[in-house]
Amino acid sequence: PPPLPNPGLTFSSRPNDTSSCTSGSTGNVLWDGSVYLLRYLLSSAGEELHRTKVEGREVLELGSGTGFMAVHMAETLGSYVTATDLPYCAELVQTTIGANRMGGRVKFVELDWSTREKPILGCDVVVAADCVWIESLVGPFLRTFKHYLEASVEQVGIIAHQVRGGGGEIEDRIVRFFKEGGWECTRDGWVDEEYPESRLCVFIIQRC
């Protein structure tokens, strides 16, 4: 994987308690998309987005997993982050928050994309990394992301995505979903020089 943006921060994981194929354990490990998104926002390609929409703002993260991206956004990008995921991730995220003394800048809220009733979570910007590759979760994820995006202050969403397989169906589905809802969805294929072989990209979603 690419170098960590801030190696001084730590995170908890359960590398022996996961499967690349099941939705019930994907939050136990760190995925490359989280590192990629942070490095993108710190690069010249993402500098304006970082400076005007993320730095010092209230950020809602979907699919937080280990809490890695939440504490890095708080420490490195100056954000205040609400990290969300399923209940089984709560212990990992809370451990990561505590280990980095981020209790004042990062909090965890349980969130299930498949439920109709969702907690009220105010934010300026919505972000997610490497969340849309299990087919059955794509629809619930996109609907949940849009739900909070519509209520956000800046009306800006950022999704880091790793292309898997050769068809591009999920990537096309992301763009189509938001465009049909009246949003502009652009794909930035920024190549991380430290990790050029990855198939990662960033989708920027904004109100048209």
GROMACS .gro file of N, CA and C in nm, residues 70-195:
model
  378
   70ALA      N    1  -1.088   0.875   0.971
   70ALA     CA    2  -1.146   0.977   1.057
   70ALA      C    3  -1.039   1.050   1.139
   71VAL      N    4  -0.949   0.975   1.203
   71VAL     CA    5  -0.848   1.041   1.287
   71VAL      C    6  -0.745   1.114   1.201
   72HIS      N    7  -0.717   1.063   1.082
   72HIS     CA    8  -0.624   1.132   0.994
   72HIS      C    9  -0.685   1.262   0.940
   73MET      N   10  -0.812   1.260   0.907
   73MET     CA   11  -0.876   1.384   0.860
   73MET      C   12  -0.877   1.487   0.972
   74ALA      N   13  -0.898   1.442   1.095
   74ALA     CA   14  -0.899   1.534   1.208
   74ALA      C   15  -0.761   1.594   1.234
   75GLU      N   16  -0.659   1.510   1.236
   75GLU     CA   17  -0.524   1.555   1.269
   75GLU      C   18  -0.455   1.623   1.152
   76THR      N   19  -0.464   1.564   1.034
   76THR     CA   20  -0.387   1.611   0.919
   76THR      C   21  -0.461   1.717   0.838
   77LEU      N   22  -0.593   1.706   0.830
   77LEU     CA   23  -0.671   1.799   0.749
   77LEU      C   24  -0.750   1.900   0.833
   78GLY      N   25  -0.743   1.886   0.965
   78GLY     CA   26  -0.809   1.982   1.052
   78GLY      C   27  -0.960   1.973   1.055
   79SER      N   28  -1.016   1.856   1.026
   79SER     CA   29  -1.161   1.839   1.021
   79SER      C   30  -1.217   1.793   1.155
   80TYR      N   31  -1.348   1.807   1.170
   80TYR     CA   32  -1.422   1.749   1.281
   80TYR      C   33  -1.507   1.638   1.220
   81VAL      N   34  -1.483   1.514   1.261
   81VAL     CA   35  -1.537   1.400   1.187
   81VAL      C   36  -1.637   1.319   1.269
   82THR      N   37  -1.749   1.288   1.205
   82THR     CA   38  -1.842   1.189   1.258
   82THR      C   39  -1.819   1.061   1.179
   83ALA      N   40  -1.760   0.962   1.243
   83ALA     CA   41  -1.732   0.834   1.179
   83ALA      C   42  -1.852   0.742   1.198
   84THR      N   43  -1.897   0.677   1.091
   84THR     CA   44  -2.013   0.589   1.102
   84THR      C   45  -1.983   0.453   1.042
   85ASP      N   46  -2.045   0.351   1.098
   85ASP     CA   47  -2.036   0.215   1.045
   85ASP      C   48  -2.132   0.127   1.124
   86LEU      N   49  -2.130  -0.002   1.095
   86LEU     CA   50  -2.214  -0.098   1.166
   86LEU      C   51  -2.164  -0.117   1.309
   87PRO      N   52  -2.248  -0.170   1.398
   87PRO     CA   53  -2.210  -0.184   1.539
   87PRO      C   54  -2.081  -0.262   1.563
   88TYR      N   55  -2.051  -0.361   1.478
   88TYR     CA   56  -1.932  -0.442   1.503
   88TYR      C   57  -1.802  -0.362   1.489
   89CYS      N   58  -1.810  -0.245   1.426
   89CYS     CA   59  -1.691  -0.161   1.410
   89CYS      C   60  -1.671  -0.064   1.526
   90ALA      N   61  -1.770  -0.053   1.613
   90ALA     CA   62  -1.766   0.049   1.718
   90ALA      C   63  -1.641   0.038   1.805
   91GLU      N   64  -1.608  -0.084   1.847
   91GLU     CA   65  -1.493  -0.101   1.935
   91GLU      C   66  -1.363  -0.059   1.867
   92LEU      N   67  -1.346  -0.098   1.740
   92LEU     CA   68  -1.225  -0.061   1.667
   92LEU      C   69  -1.212   0.090   1.655
   93VAL      N   70  -1.321   0.155   1.614
   93VAL     CA   71  -1.315   0.299   1.595
   93VAL      C   72  -1.289   0.371   1.727
   94GLN      N   73  -1.358   0.329   1.832
   94GLN     CA   74  -1.339   0.393   1.962
   94GLN      C   75  -1.196   0.374   2.012
   95THR      N   76  -1.138   0.257   1.987
   95THR     CA   77  -0.999   0.232   2.026
   95THR      C   78  -0.904   0.323   1.949
   96THR      N   79  -0.929   0.338   1.819
   96THR     CA   80  -0.847   0.426   1.736
   96THR      C   81  -0.859   0.571   1.782
   97ILE      N   82  -0.981   0.614   1.812
   97ILE     CA   83  -1.002   0.751   1.861
   97ILE      C   84  -0.926   0.773   1.991
   98GLY      N   85  -0.939   0.679   2.085
   98GLY     CA   86  -0.874   0.692   2.214
   98GLY      C   87  -0.723   0.689   2.206
   99ALA      N   88  -0.669   0.600   2.122
   99ALA     CA   89  -0.524   0.587   2.110
   99ALA      C   90  -0.459   0.714   2.056
  100ASN      N   91  -0.535   0.789   1.975
  100ASN     CA   92  -0.482   0.911   1.916
  100ASN      C   93  -0.533   1.038   1.986
  101ARG      N   94  -0.604   1.018   2.097
  101ARG     CA   95  -0.656   1.130   2.177
  101ARG      C   96  -0.736   1.226   2.091
  102MET      N   97  -0.829   1.170   2.015
  102MET     CA   98  -0.909   1.249   1.922
  102MET      C   99  -1.054   1.262   1.967
  103GLY      N  100  -1.080   1.237   2.095
  103GLY     CA  101  -1.217   1.241   2.143
  103GLY      C  102  -1.289   1.372   2.121
  104GLY      N  103  -1.215   1.481   2.113
  104GLY     CA  104  -1.277   1.611   2.091
  104GLY      C  105  -1.302   1.644   1.946
  105ARG      N  106  -1.243   1.566   1.855
  105ARG     CA  107  -1.256   1.597   1.712
  105ARG      C  108  -1.322   1.485   1.632
  106VAL      N  109  -1.328   1.366   1.688
  106VAL     CA  110  -1.387   1.252   1.617
  106VAL      C  111  -1.486   1.181   1.709
  107LYS      N  112  -1.601   1.148   1.656
  107LYS     CA  113  -1.699   1.068   1.731
  107LYS      C  114  -1.753   0.958   1.641
  108PHE      N  115  -1.803   0.852   1.703
  108PHE     CA  116  -1.856   0.739   1.627
  108PHE      C  117  -2.006   0.728   1.648
  109VAL      N  118  -2.079   0.705   1.538
  109VAL     CA  119  -2.224   0.683   1.542
  109VAL      C  120  -2.255   0.559   1.459
  110GLU      N  121  -2.333   0.468   1.515
  110GLU     CA  122  -2.373   0.349   1.441
  110GLU      C  123  -2.468   0.388   1.327
  111LEU      N  124  -2.444   0.330   1.210
  111LEU     CA  125  -2.527   0.360   1.093
  111LEU      C  126  -2.534   0.238   1.002
  112ASP      N  127  -2.655   0.194   0.975
  112ASP     CA  128  -2.680   0.081   0.885
  112ASP      C  129  -2.743   0.136   0.758
  113TRP      N  130  -2.675   0.120   0.645
  113TRP     CA  131  -2.724   0.176   0.520
  113TRP      C  132  -2.859   0.117   0.477
  114SER      N  133  -2.889  -0.003   0.522
  114SER     CA  134  -3.009  -0.072   0.475
  114SER      C  135  -3.136  -0.034   0.550
  115THR      N  136  -3.125   0.038   0.660
  115THR     CA  137  -3.244   0.073   0.737
  115THR      C  138  -3.309   0.199   0.682
  116ARG      N  139  -3.442   0.203   0.690
  116ARG     CA  140  -3.515   0.319   0.639
  116ARG      C  141  -3.496   0.442   0.729
  117GLU      N  142  -3.505   0.420   0.860
  117GLU     CA  143  -3.487   0.530   0.955
  117GLU      C  144  -3.338   0.551   0.982
  118LYS      N  145  -3.291   0.672   0.957
  118LYS     CA  146  -3.149   0.701   0.976
  118LYS      C  147  -3.130   0.814   1.076
  119PRO      N  148  -3.023   0.809   1.154
  119PRO     CA  149  -2.999   0.915   1.252
  119PRO      C  150  -2.976   1.050   1.184
  120ILE      N  151  -3.015   1.155   1.252
  120ILE     CA  152  -2.990   1.290   1.201
  120ILE      C  153  -2.844   1.325   1.229
  121LEU      N  154  -2.769   1.346   1.122
  121LEU     CA  155  -2.626   1.373   1.136
  121LEU      C  156  -2.592   1.495   1.050
  122GLY      N  157  -2.579   1.609   1.113
  122GLY     CA  158  -2.545   1.729   1.040
  122GLY      C  159  -2.398   1.731   1.000
  123CYS      N  160  -2.369   1.789   0.884
  123CYS     CA  161  -2.230   1.795   0.837
  123CYS      C  162  -2.217   1.899   0.727
  124ASP      N  163  -2.094   1.933   0.697
  124ASP     CA  164  -2.065   2.020   0.583
  124ASP      C  165  -2.040   1.938   0.457
  125VAL      N  166  -1.969   1.826   0.473
  125VAL     CA  167  -1.925   1.744   0.361
  125VAL      C  168  -1.942   1.596   0.397
  126VAL      N  169  -1.971   1.513   0.296
  126VAL     CA  170  -1.984   1.368   0.316
  126VAL      C  171  -1.871   1.298   0.240
  127VAL      N  172  -1.805   1.202   0.305
  127VAL     CA  173  -1.695   1.129   0.240
  127VAL      C  174  -1.710   0.979   0.263
  128ALA      N  175  -1.647   0.902   0.177
  128ALA     CA  176  -1.642   0.756   0.192
  128ALA      C  177  -1.525   0.704   0.111
  129ALA      N  178  -1.467   0.593   0.155
  129ALA     CA  179  -1.353   0.535   0.084
  129ALA      C  180  -1.369   0.384   0.073
  130ASP      N  181  -1.362   0.335  -0.050
  130ASP     CA  182  -1.362   0.190  -0.078
  130ASP      C  183  -1.482   0.119  -0.017
  131CYS      N  184  -1.600   0.174  -0.038
  131CYS     CA  185  -1.722   0.117   0.021
  131CYS      C  186  -1.811   0.046  -0.080
  132VAL      N  187  -1.791   0.067  -0.208
  132VAL     CA  188  -1.888   0.017  -0.307
  132VAL      C  189  -1.826  -0.085  -0.401
  133TRP      N  190  -1.808  -0.205  -0.349
  133TRP     CA  191  -1.760  -0.313  -0.436
  133TRP      C  192  -1.834  -0.443  -0.413
  134ILE      N  193  -1.907  -0.456  -0.303
  134ILE     CA  194  -1.996  -0.570  -0.283
  134ILE      C  195  -2.130  -0.532  -0.345
  135GLU      N  196  -2.172  -0.606  -0.444
  135GLU     CA  197  -2.287  -0.570  -0.526
  135GLU      C  198  -2.412  -0.539  -0.444
  136SER      N  199  -2.439  -0.620  -0.344
  136SER     CA  200  -2.562  -0.602  -0.266
  136SER      C  201  -2.563  -0.475  -0.183
  137LEU      N  202  -2.446  -0.414  -0.163
  137LEU     CA  203  -2.437  -0.294  -0.081
  137LEU      C  204  -2.433  -0.165  -0.163
  138VAL      N  205  -2.418  -0.177  -0.294
  138VAL     CA  206  -2.403  -0.056  -0.377
  138VAL      C  207  -2.526   0.033  -0.366
  139GLY      N  208  -2.644  -0.025  -0.385
  139GLY     CA  209  -2.767   0.054  -0.377
  139GLY      C  210  -2.788   0.118  -0.242
  140PRO      N  211  -2.784   0.040  -0.132
  140PRO     CA  212  -2.800   0.101   0.001
  140PRO      C  213  -2.697   0.209   0.031
  141PHE      N  214  -2.573   0.186  -0.012
  141PHE     CA  215  -2.468   0.286   0.013
  141PHE      C  216  -2.500   0.415  -0.061
  142LEU      N  217  -2.530   0.406  -0.190
  142LEU     CA  218  -2.555   0.526  -0.268
  142LEU      C  219  -2.675   0.604  -0.216
  143ARG      N  220  -2.781   0.534  -0.179
  143ARG     CA  221  -2.899   0.603  -0.126
  143ARG      C  222  -2.868   0.673   0.007
  144THR      N  223  -2.789   0.606   0.091
  144THR     CA  224  -2.751   0.666   0.219
  144THR      C  225  -2.661   0.787   0.198
  145PHE      N  226  -2.565   0.773   0.108
  145PHE     CA  227  -2.474   0.884   0.079
  145PHE      C  228  -2.554   1.005   0.031
  146LYS      N  229  -2.646   0.982  -0.061
  146LYS     CA  230  -2.727   1.091  -0.117
  146LYS      C  231  -2.816   1.153  -0.009
  147HIS      N  232  -2.868   1.071   0.080
  147HIS     CA  233  -2.953   1.120   0.189
  147HIS      C  234  -2.880   1.226   0.271
  148TYR      N  235  -2.757   1.197   0.309
  148TYR     CA  236  -2.681   1.292   0.390
  148TYR      C  237  -2.622   1.404   0.305
  149LEU      N  238  -2.592   1.376   0.181
  149LEU     CA  239  -2.540   1.479   0.091
  149LEU      C  240  -2.643   1.590   0.073
  150GLU      N  241  -2.769   1.552   0.057
  150GLU     CA  242  -2.875   1.650   0.036
  150GLU      C  243  -2.893   1.741   0.158
  151ALA      N  244  -2.859   1.690   0.276
  151ALA     CA  245  -2.875   1.768   0.399
  151ALA      C  246  -2.748   1.843   0.439
  152SER      N  247  -2.639   1.822   0.366
  152SER     CA  248  -2.511   1.883   0.403
  152SER      C  249  -2.507   2.031   0.370
  153VAL      N  250  -2.423   2.104   0.438
  153VAL     CA  251  -2.412   2.248   0.419
  153VAL      C  252  -2.349   2.282   0.284
  154GLU      N  253  -2.239   2.217   0.252
  154GLU     CA  254  -2.165   2.250   0.130
  154GLU      C  255  -2.218   2.179   0.006
  155GLN      N  256  -2.305   2.078   0.026
  155GLN     CA  257  -2.359   2.002  -0.088
  155GLN      C  258  -2.244   1.942  -0.171
  156VAL      N  259  -2.146   1.887  -0.099
  156VAL     CA  260  -2.029   1.827  -0.164
  156VAL      C  261  -2.005   1.689  -0.104
  157GLY      N  262  -1.982   1.591  -0.192
  157GLY     CA  263  -1.948   1.457  -0.148
  157GLY      C  264  -1.821   1.409  -0.217
  158ILE      N  265  -1.743   1.328  -0.147
  158ILE     CA  266  -1.617   1.276  -0.201
  158ILE      C  267  -1.614   1.125  -0.177
  159ILE      N  268  -1.598   1.048  -0.284
  159ILE     CA  269  -1.592   0.903  -0.274
  159ILE      C  270  -1.464   0.852  -0.337
  160ALA      N  271  -1.379   0.785  -0.260
  160ALA     CA  272  -1.262   0.717  -0.316
  160ALA      C  273  -1.305   0.575  -0.351
  161HIS      N  274  -1.263   0.529  -0.467
  161HIS     CA  275  -1.311   0.400  -0.516
  161HIS      C  276  -1.198   0.324  -0.584
  162GLN      N  277  -1.189   0.196  -0.555
  162GLN     CA  278  -1.092   0.110  -0.622
  162GLN      C  279  -1.163   0.026  -0.726
  163VAL      N  280  -1.120   0.038  -0.850
  163VAL     CA  281  -1.182  -0.036  -0.960
  163VAL      C  282  -1.140  -0.182  -0.950
  164ARG      N  283  -1.238  -0.270  -0.944
  164ARG     CA  284  -1.212  -0.414  -0.938
  164ARG      C  285  -1.280  -0.480  -1.057
  165GLY      N  286  -1.209  -0.573  -1.121
  165GLY     CA  287  -1.264  -0.635  -1.241
  165GLY      C  288  -1.245  -0.542  -1.359
  166GLY      N  289  -1.297  -0.582  -1.474
  166GLY     CA  290  -1.272  -0.504  -1.593
  166GLY      C  291  -1.392  -0.438  -1.654
  167GLY      N  292  -1.512  -0.459  -1.594
  167GLY     CA  293  -1.633  -0.411  -1.658
  167GLY      C  294  -1.666  -0.265  -1.635
  168GLY      N  295  -1.631  -0.211  -1.520
  168GLY     CA  296  -1.663  -0.073  -1.490
  168GLY      C  297  -1.809  -0.048  -1.458
  169GLU      N  298  -1.885  -0.156  -1.429
  169GLU     CA  299  -2.028  -0.140  -1.405
  169GLU      C  300  -2.057  -0.055  -1.282
  170ILE      N  301  -1.985  -0.079  -1.174
  170ILE     CA  302  -2.011  -0.004  -1.051
  170ILE      C  303  -1.975   0.143  -1.070
  171GLU      N  304  -1.864   0.170  -1.138
  171GLU     CA  305  -1.823   0.308  -1.161
  171GLU      C  306  -1.930   0.382  -1.241
  172ASP      N  307  -1.982   0.318  -1.346
  172ASP     CA  308  -2.088   0.380  -1.427
  172ASP      C  309  -2.214   0.400  -1.343
  173ARG      N  310  -2.241   0.306  -1.256
  173ARG     CA  311  -2.360   0.315  -1.171
  173ARG      C  312  -2.351   0.433  -1.075
  174ILE      N  313  -2.233   0.456  -1.020
  174ILE     CA  314  -2.214   0.571  -0.930
  174ILE      C  315  -2.246   0.701  -1.002
  175VAL      N  316  -2.186   0.719  -1.119
  175VAL     CA  317  -2.206   0.842  -1.195
  175VAL      C  318  -2.352   0.858  -1.235
  176ARG      N  319  -2.411   0.751  -1.285
  176ARG     CA  320  -2.551   0.758  -1.331
  176ARG      C  321  -2.646   0.790  -1.216
  177PHE      N  322  -2.624   0.727  -1.101
  177PHE     CA  323  -2.712   0.747  -0.986
  177PHE      C  324  -2.719   0.895  -0.946
  178PHE      N  325  -2.604   0.958  -0.935
  178PHE     CA  326  -2.603   1.097  -0.891
  178PHE      C  327  -2.651   1.191  -1.001
  179LYS      N  328  -2.615   1.165  -1.124
  179LYS     CA  329  -2.659   1.253  -1.233
  179LYS      C  330  -2.811   1.248  -1.248
  180GLU      N  331  -2.869   1.130  -1.232
  180GLU     CA  332  -3.015   1.119  -1.242
  180GLU      C  333  -3.084   1.191  -1.127
  181GLY      N  334  -3.013   1.212  -1.017
  181GLY     CA  335  -3.069   1.284  -0.903
  181GLY      C  336  -3.041   1.433  -0.906
  182GLY      N  337  -2.983   1.482  -1.015
  182GLY     CA  338  -2.959   1.625  -1.028
  182GLY      C  339  -2.826   1.672  -0.974
  183TRP      N  340  -2.731   1.579  -0.962
  183TRP     CA  341  -2.598   1.613  -0.911
  183TRP      C  342  -2.494   1.602  -1.021
  184GLU      N  343  -2.391   1.683  -1.010
  184GLU     CA  344  -2.274   1.669  -1.097
  184GLU      C  345  -2.178   1.571  -1.032
  185CYS      N  346  -2.140   1.468  -1.105
  185CYS     CA  347  -2.049   1.366  -1.051
  185CYS      C  348  -1.932   1.350  -1.146
  186THR      N  349  -1.815   1.395  -1.104
  186THR     CA  350  -1.696   1.389  -1.188
  186THR      C  351  -1.595   1.293  -1.128
  187ARG      N  352  -1.523   1.226  -1.215
  187ARG     CA  353  -1.423   1.129  -1.172
  187ARG      C  354  -1.283   1.186  -1.193
  188ASP      N  355  -1.204   1.185  -1.088
  188ASP     CA  356  -1.065   1.229  -1.096
  188ASP      C  357  -0.977   1.106  -1.083
  189GLY      N  358  -0.906   1.074  -1.188
  189GLY     CA  359  -0.820   0.957  -1.189
  189GLY      C  360  -0.678   0.986  -1.145
  190TRP      N  361  -0.664   1.079  -1.050
  190TRP     CA  362  -0.531   1.115  -1.000
  190TRP      C  363  -0.449   0.990  -0.969
  191VAL      N  364  -0.325   0.989  -1.018
  191VAL     CA  365  -0.236   0.876  -0.996
  191VAL      C  366  -0.138   0.910  -0.884
  192ASP      N  367  -0.140   0.831  -0.780
  192ASP     CA  368  -0.048   0.849  -0.668
  192ASP      C  369   0.089   0.797  -0.712
  193GLU      N  370   0.187   0.885  -0.718
  193GLU     CA  371   0.321   0.846  -0.763
  193GLU      C  372   0.383   0.741  -0.673
  194GLU      N  373   0.339   0.735  -0.547
  194GLU     CA  374   0.392   0.635  -0.455
  194GLU      C  375   0.322   0.500  -0.471
  195TYR      N  376   0.216   0.498  -0.549
  195TYR     CA  377   0.136   0.376  -0.562
  195TYR      C  378   0.073   0.371  -0.701
   0.00000   0.00000   0.00000
